[in-house]
mmCIF file of C-alpha atoms in Angstrom:
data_model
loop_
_atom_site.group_PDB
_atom_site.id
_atom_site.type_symbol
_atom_site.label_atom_id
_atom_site.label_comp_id
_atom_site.label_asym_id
_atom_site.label_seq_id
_atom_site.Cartn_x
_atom_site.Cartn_y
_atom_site.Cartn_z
ATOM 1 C CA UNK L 16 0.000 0.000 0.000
ATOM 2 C CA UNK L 17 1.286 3.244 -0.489
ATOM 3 C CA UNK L 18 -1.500 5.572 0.938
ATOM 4 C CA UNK L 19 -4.303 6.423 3.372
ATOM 5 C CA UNK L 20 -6.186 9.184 4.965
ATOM 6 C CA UNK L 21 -6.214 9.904 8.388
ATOM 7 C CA UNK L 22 -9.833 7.784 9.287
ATOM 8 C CA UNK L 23 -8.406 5.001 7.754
ATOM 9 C CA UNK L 24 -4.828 4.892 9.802
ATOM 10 C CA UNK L 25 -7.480 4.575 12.460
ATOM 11 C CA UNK L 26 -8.748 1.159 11.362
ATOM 12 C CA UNK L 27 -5.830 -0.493 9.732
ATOM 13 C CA UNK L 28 -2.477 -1.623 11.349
ATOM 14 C CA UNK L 29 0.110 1.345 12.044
ATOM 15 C CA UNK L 30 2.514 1.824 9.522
ATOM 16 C CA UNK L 31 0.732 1.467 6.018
ATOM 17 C CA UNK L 32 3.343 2.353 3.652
ATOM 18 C CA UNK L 33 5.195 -0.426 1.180
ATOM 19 C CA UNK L 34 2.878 -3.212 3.212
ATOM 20 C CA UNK L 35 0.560 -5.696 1.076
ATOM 21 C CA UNK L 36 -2.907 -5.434 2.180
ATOM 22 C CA UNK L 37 -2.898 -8.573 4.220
ATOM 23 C CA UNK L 38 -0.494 -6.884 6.401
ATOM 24 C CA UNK L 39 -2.566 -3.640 6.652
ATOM 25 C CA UNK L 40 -5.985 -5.109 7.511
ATOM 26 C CA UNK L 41 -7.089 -7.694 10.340
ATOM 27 C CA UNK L 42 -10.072 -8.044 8.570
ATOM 28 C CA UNK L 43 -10.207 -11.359 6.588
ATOM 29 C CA UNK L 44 -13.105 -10.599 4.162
ATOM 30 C CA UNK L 45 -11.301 -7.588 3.008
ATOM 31 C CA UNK L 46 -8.406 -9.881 2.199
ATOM 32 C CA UNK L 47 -10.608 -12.308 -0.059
ATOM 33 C CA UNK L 48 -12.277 -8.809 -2.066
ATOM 34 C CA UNK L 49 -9.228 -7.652 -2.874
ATOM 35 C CA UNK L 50 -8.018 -10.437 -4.223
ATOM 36 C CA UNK L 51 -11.282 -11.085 -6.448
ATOM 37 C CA UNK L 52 -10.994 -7.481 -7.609
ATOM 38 C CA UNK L 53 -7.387 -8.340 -9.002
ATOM 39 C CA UNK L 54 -8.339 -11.519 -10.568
ATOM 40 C CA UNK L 55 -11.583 -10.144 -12.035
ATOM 41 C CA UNK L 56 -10.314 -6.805 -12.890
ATOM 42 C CA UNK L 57 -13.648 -4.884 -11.978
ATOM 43 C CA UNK L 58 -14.734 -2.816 -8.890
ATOM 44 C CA UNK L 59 -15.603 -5.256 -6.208
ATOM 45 C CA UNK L 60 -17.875 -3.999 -2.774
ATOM 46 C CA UNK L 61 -19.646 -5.435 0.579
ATOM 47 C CA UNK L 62 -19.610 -4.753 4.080
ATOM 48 C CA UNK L 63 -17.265 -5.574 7.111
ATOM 49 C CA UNK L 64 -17.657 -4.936 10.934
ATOM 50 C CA UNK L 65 -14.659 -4.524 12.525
ATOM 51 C CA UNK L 66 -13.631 -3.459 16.636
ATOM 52 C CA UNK L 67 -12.285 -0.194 16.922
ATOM 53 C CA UNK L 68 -11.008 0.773 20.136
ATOM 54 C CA UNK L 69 -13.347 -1.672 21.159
ATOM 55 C CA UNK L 70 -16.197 -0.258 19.452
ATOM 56 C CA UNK L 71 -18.027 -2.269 17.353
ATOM 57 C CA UNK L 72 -18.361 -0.536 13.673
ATOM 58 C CA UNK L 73 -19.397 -1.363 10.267
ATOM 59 C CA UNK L 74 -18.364 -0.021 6.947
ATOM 60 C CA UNK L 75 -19.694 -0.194 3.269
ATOM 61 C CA UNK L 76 -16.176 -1.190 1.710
ATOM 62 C CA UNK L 77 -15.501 -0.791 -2.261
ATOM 63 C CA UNK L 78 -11.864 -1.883 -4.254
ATOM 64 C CA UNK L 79 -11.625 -0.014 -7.226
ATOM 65 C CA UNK L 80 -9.333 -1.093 -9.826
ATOM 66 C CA UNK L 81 -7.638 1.654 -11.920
ATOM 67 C CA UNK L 82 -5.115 1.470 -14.790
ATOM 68 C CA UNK L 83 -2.671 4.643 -14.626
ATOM 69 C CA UNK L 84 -0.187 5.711 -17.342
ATOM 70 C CA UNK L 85 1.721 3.161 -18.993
ATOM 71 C CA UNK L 86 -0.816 -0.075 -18.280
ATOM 72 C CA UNK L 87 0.154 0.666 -14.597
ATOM 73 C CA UNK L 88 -2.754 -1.179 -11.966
ATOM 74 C CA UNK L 89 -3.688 0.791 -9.033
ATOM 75 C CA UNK L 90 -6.421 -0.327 -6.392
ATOM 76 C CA UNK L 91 -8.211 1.983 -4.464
ATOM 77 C CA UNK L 92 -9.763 0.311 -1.374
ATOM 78 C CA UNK L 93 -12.793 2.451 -0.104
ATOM 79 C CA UNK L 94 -14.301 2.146 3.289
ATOM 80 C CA UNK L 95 -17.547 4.256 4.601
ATOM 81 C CA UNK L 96 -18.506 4.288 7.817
ATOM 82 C CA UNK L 97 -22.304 2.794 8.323
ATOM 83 C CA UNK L 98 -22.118 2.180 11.617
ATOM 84 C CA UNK L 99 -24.942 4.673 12.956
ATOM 85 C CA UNK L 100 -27.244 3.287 10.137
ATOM 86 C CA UNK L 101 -26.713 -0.012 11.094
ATOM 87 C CA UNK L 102 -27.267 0.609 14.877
ATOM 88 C CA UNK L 103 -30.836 2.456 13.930
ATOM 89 C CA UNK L 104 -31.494 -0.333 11.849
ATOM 90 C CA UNK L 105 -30.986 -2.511 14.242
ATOM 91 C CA UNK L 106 -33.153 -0.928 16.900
ATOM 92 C CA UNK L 107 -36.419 -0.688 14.598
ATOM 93 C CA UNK L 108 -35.782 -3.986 14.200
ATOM 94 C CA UNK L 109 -35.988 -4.906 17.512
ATOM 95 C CA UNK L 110 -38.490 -2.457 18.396
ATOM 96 C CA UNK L 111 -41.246 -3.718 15.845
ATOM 97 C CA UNK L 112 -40.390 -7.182 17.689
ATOM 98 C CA UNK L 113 -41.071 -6.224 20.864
ATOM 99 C CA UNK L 114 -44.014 -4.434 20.045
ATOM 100 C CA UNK L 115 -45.532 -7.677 18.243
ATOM 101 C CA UNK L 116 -44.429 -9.420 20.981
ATOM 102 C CA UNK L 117 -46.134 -7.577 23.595
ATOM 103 C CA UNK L 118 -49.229 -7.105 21.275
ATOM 104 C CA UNK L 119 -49.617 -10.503 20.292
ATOM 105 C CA UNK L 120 -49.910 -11.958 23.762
ATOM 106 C CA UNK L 121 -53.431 -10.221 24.897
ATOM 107 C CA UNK L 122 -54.488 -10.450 21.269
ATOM 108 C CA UNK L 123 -54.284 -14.465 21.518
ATOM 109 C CA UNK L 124 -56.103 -14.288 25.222
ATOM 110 C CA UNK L 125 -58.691 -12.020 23.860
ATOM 111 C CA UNK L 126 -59.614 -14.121 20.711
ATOM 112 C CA UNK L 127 -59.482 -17.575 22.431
ATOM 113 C CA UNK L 128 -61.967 -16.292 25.531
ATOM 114 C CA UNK L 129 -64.077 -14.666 22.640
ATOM 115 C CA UNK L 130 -63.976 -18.218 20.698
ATOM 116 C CA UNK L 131 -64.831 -19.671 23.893
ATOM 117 C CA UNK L 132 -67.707 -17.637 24.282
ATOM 118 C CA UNK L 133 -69.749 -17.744 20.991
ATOM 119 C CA UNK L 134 -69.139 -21.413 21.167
ATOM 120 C CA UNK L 135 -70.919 -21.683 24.701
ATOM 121 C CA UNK L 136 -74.453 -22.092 25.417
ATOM 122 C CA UNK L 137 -74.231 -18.747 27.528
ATOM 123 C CA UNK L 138 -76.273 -20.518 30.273
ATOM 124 C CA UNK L 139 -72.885 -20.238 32.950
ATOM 125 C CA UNK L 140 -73.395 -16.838 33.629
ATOM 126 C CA UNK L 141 -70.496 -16.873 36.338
ATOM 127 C CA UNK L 142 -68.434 -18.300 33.735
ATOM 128 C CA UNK L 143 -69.523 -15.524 31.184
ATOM 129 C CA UNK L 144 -68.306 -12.811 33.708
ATOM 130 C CA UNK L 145 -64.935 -14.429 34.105
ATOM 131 C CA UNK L 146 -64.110 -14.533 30.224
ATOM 132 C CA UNK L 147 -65.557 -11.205 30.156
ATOM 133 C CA UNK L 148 -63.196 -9.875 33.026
ATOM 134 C CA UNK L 149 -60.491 -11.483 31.147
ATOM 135 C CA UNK L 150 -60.980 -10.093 27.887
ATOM 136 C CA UNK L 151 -61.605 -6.308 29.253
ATOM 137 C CA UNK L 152 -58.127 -6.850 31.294
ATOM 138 C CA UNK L 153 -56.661 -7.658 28.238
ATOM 139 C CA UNK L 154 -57.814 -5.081 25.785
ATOM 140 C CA UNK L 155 -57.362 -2.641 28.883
ATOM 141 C CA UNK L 156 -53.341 -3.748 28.727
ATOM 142 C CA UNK L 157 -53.303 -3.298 25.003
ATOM 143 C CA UNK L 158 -54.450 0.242 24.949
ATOM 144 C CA UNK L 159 -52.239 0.843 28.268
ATOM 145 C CA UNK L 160 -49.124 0.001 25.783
ATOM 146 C CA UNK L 161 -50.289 1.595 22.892
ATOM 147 C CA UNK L 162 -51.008 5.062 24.617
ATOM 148 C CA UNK L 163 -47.389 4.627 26.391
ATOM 149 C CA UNK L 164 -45.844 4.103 22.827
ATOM 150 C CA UNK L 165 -47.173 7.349 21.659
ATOM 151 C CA UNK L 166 -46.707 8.990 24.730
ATOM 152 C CA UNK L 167 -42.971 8.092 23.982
ATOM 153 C CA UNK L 168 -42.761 8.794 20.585
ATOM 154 C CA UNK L 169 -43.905 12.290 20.913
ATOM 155 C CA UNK L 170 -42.006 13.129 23.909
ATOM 156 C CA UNK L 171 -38.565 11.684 21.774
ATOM 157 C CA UNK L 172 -39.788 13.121 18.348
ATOM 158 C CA UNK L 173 -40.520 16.611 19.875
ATOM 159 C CA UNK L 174 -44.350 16.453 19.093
ATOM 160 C CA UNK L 175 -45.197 17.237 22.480
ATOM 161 C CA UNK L 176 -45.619 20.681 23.935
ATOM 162 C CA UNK L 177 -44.512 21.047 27.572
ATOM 163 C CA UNK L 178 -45.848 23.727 29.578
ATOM 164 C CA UNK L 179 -42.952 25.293 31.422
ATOM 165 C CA UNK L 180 -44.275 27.384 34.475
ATOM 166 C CA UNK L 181 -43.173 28.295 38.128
ATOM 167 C CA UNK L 182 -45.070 24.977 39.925
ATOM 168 C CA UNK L 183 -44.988 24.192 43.589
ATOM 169 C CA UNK L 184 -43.293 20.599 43.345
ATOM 170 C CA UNK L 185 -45.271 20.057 46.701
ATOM 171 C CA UNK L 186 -48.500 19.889 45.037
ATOM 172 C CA UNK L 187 -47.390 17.010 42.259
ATOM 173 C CA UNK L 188 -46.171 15.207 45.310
ATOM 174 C CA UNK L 189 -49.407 15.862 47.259
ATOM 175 C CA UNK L 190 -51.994 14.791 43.889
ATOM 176 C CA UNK L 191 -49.503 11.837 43.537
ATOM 177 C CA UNK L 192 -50.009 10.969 47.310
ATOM 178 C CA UNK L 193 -53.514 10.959 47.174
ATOM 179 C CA UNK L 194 -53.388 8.630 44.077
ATOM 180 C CA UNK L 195 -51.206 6.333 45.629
ATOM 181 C CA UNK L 196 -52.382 5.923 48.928
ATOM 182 C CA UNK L 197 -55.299 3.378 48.201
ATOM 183 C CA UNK L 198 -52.906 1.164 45.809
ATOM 184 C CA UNK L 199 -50.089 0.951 49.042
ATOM 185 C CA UNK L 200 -52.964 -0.141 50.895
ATOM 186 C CA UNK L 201 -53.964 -2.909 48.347
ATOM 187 C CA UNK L 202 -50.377 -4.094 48.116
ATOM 188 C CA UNK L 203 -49.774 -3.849 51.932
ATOM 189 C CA UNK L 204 -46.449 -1.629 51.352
ATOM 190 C CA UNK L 205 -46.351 0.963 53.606
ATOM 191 C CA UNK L 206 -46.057 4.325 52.023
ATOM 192 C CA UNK L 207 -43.714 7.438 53.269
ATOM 193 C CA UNK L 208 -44.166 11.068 52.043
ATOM 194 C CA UNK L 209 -41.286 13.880 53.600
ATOM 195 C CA UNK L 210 -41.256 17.437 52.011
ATOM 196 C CA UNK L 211 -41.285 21.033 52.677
ATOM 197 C CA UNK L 212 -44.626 22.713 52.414
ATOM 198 C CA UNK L 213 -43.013 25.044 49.177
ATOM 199 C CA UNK L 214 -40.769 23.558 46.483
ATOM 200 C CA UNK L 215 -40.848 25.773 43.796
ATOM 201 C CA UNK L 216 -39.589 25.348 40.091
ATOM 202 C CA UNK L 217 -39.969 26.152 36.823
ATOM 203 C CA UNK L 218 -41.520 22.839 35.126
ATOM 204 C CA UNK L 219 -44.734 21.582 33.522
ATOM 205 C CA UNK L 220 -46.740 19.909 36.225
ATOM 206 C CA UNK L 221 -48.558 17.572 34.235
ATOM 207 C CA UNK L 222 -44.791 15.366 32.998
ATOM 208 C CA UNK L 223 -43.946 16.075 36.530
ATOM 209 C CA UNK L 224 -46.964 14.373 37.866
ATOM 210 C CA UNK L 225 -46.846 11.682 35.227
ATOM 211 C CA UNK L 226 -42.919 11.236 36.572
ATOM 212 C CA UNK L 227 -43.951 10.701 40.225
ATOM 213 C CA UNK L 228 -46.345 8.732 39.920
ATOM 214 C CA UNK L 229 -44.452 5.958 37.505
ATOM 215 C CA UNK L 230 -41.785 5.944 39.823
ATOM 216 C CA UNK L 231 -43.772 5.890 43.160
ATOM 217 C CA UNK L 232 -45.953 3.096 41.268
ATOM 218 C CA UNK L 233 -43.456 0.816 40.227
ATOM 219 C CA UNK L 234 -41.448 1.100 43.738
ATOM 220 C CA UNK L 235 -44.642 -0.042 45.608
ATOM 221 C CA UNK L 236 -45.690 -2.935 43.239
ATOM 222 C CA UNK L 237 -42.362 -4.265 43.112
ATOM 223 C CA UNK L 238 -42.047 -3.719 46.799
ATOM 224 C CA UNK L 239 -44.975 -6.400 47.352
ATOM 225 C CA UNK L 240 -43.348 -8.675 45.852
ATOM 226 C CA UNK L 241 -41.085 -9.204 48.668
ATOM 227 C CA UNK L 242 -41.705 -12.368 50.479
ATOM 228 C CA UNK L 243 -39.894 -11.312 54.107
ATOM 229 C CA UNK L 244 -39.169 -8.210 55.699
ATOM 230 C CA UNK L 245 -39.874 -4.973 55.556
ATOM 231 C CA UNK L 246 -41.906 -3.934 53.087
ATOM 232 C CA UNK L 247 -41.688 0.182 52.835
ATOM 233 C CA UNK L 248 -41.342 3.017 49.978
ATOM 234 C CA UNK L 249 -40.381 6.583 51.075
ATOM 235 C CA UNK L 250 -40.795 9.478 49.035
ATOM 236 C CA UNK L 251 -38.943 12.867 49.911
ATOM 237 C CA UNK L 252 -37.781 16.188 48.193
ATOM 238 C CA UNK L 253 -36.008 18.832 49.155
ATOM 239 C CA UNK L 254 -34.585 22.165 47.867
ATOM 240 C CA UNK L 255 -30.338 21.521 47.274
ATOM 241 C CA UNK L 256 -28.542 24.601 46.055
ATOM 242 C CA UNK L 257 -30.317 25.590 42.606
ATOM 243 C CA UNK L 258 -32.087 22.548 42.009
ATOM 244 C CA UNK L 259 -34.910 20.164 44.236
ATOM 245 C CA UNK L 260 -34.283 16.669 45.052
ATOM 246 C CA UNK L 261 -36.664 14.102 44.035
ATOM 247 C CA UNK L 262 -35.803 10.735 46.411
ATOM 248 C CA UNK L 263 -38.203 7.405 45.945
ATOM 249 C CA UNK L 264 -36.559 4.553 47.862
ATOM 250 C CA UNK L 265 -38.077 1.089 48.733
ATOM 251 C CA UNK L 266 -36.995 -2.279 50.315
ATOM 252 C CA UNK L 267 -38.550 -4.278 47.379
ATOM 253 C CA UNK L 268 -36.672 -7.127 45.736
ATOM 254 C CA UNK L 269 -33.610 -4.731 44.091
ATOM 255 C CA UNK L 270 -32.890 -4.995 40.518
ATOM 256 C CA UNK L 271 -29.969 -7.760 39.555
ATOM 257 C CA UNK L 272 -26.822 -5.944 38.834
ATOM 258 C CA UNK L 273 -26.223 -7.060 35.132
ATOM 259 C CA UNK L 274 -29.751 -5.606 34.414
ATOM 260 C CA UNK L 275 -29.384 -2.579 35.911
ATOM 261 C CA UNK L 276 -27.432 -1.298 32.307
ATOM 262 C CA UNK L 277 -30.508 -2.089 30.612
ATOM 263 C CA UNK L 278 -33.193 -0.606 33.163
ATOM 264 C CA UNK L 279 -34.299 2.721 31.209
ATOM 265 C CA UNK L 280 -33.864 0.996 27.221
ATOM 266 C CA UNK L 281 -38.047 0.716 25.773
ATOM 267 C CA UNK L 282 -39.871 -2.764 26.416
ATOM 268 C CA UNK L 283 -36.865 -3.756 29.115
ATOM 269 C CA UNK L 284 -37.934 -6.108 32.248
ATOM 270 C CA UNK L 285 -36.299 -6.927 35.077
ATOM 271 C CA UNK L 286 -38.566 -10.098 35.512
ATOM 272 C CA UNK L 287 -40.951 -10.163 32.568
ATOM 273 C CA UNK L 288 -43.737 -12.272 33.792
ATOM 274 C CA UNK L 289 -44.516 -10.508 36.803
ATOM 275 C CA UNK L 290 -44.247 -7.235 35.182
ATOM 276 C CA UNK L 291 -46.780 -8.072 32.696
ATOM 277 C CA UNK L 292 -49.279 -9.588 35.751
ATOM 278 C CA UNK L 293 -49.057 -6.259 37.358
ATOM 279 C CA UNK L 294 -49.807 -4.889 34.111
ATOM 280 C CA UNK L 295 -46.307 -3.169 33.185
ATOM 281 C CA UNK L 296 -45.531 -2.368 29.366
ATOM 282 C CA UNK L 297 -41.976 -1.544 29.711
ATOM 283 C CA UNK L 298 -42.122 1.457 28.830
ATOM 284 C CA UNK L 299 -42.496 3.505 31.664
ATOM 285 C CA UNK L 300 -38.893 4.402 32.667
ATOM 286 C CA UNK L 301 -38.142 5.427 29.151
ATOM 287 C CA UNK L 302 -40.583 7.985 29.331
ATOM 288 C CA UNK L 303 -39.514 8.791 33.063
ATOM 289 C CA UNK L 304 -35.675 9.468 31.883
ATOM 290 C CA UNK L 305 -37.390 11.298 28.899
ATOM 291 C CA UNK L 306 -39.124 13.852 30.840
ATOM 292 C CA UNK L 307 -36.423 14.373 33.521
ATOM 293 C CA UNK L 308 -34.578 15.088 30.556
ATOM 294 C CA UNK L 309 -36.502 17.852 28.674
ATOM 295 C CA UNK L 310 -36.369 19.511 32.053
ATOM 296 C CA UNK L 311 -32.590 19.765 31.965
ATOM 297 C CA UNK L 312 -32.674 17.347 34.930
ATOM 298 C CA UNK L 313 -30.901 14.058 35.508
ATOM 299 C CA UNK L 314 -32.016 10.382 36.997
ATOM 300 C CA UNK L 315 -29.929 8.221 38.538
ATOM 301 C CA UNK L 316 -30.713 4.887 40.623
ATOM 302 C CA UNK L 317 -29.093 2.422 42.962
ATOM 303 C CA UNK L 318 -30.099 -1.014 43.979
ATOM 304 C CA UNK L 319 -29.297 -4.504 45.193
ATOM 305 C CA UNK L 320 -30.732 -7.577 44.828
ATOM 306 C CA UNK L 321 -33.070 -8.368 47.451
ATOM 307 C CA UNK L 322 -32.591 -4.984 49.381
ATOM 308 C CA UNK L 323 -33.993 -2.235 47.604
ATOM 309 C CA UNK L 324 -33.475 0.091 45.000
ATOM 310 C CA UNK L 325 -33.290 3.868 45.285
ATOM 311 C CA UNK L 326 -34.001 6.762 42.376
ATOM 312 C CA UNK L 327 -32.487 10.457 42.509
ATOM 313 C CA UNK L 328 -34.020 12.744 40.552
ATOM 314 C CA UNK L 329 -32.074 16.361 40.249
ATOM 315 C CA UNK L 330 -34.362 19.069 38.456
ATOM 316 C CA UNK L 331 -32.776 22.622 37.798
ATOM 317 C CA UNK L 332 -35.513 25.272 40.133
ATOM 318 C CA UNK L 333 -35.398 28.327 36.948
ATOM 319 C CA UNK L 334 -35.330 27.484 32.979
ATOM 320 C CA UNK L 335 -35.016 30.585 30.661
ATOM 321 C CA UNK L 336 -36.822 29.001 27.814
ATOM 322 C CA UNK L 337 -40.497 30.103 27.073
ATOM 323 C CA UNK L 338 -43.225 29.575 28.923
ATOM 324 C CA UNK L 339 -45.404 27.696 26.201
ATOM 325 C CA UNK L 340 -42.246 25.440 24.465
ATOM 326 C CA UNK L 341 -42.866 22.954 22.293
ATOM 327 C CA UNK L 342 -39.903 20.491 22.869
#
């Protein structure tokens, strides 16, 4: 070889210069093109993925024979970088499969209790009710994930116009209380609220709301699920510097530590059949990290297995951006 750019020093073996290609690439499949471009004379092209400071990458990769002066052969070997393609690609892909998969699972209950149904006599009417209970909970779980997904896309796509105001935080924690209150009681979790009577910030109330309460939720159902000990979720904020703390801890069942990369990526479950029983659709952290997020705030978490798990959420008190934004 006797030249290459700067990007592609950064891919091939260091020192380039008088080497044959085999030297200068890792990459076997390169290797093999290159040698049926010389032997069939004609531009040659495919695709490699190759570990680049151990990042994965792909590239679109084209030899181009060319004959100079004097029936002198020159090869140029062209490599573009597809790798942000490829990773999009890759996560629609995955995305419509989750979504199928998630959809396809009430659709199957709902048609086999309806097939049940129109084949009975109808005279079990205790029977009836169960099917029907059944079907409802299902369909209700269906439009739970649908409204979710475009509750996310909106908020990621920018379709969704937040509200930015000067809110007492106090009041989303005291609507959220009152909301939450009856479910502790139902799951037998005992519920904590500690904050100031003012906590004022700059914020739309409604995402806010919609925050706390998906957080608060999912730290008291998974809380229940504890078999022994103490079963307790406490909820505080508090005014630190220029921004207010959001705390929800709980002594649930902790989140395993090699899931706990995954926790906040769409359709993700710690433990996916007991989510889905207490009718989770994997979504809602997503759009929990979203929001935080288009308020210039950050979430962060900690938890062990069978101990408890604890979320931080740090939103800035003053925004300058308008008060009717659409984000």
């Amino acid at each position: 070889m006797t030249f290459a750019n700067n990007e592609a020093r950064k891919i091939t073996r260091p020192g380039i210069e008088e080497r044959k290609v085999y030297e200068v690439f890792e990459d076997y499949y390169v290797n093999q093109m290159f040698d049926e471009t010389i032997n069939n004379k004609s531009l040659t092209s495919g695709e490699i993925n190759i570990f680049v400071n151990g990042e994965k990458k792909y590239y679109e990769v084209k030899i181009v024979p060319v004959t100079l002066e004097q029936n002198n052969e020159r090869f140029i070997i062209v490599l573009h970088d597809v790798t942000q393609e490829r990773v999009l690609e890759n996560v629609r892909k995955e995305f419509i499969s989750n979504v199928s998969h998630e959809l396809r699972t009430p659709l199957t209950s709902i048609h086999g209790y309806a097939e049940a149904l129109l084949e009975d006599d109808l005279e079990d009417k205790e029977l009836i009710r169960k099917f029907l209970s059944i079907i409802e909970s299902e369909a209700a779980r269906m439009t739970r994930l649908i409204n979710d997904l475009l509750d996310l896309e909106k908020l990621e796509s920018g379709n969704t116009q937040f509200v930015f105001e000067k809110i007492n935080f106090t009041e989303v924690l005291e609507h959220v209380r009152n909301i939450i209150e009856p479910l502790a009681k139902d799951y037998q979790v005992e519920v904590e609220f500690v904050y100031p009577d003012e906590l004022y910030l700059v914020g739309d109330k409604d995402r806010l709301t919609q925050m706390t309460l998906n957080l608060v939720d999912n730290a008291i159902k998974y809380t229940s699920l504890k078999e022994k000990g103490e079963k307790k979720v406490t909820v505080e904020a508090w005014k630190e510097n220029n921004s207010i703390k959001l705390v929800v801890k709980d002594t649930g069942v902790g989140i395993p530590e090699k899931a706990q990369k995954k926790l906040f990526e769409r359709f993700y479950r710690v433990d996916k059949a007991r989510s889905r029983k207490m009718g989770g659709t994997g979504l809602g952290l997503s759009i929990v990290k979203t929001i935080v997020e288009k308020h210039n705030g950050v979430i962060e978490f900690t938890s062990k297995e069978g101990v408890g798990t604890k979320f931080v959420v740090t939103l800035p008190i003053n925004r300058e951006e308008d008060n009717n934004e659409t984000v």
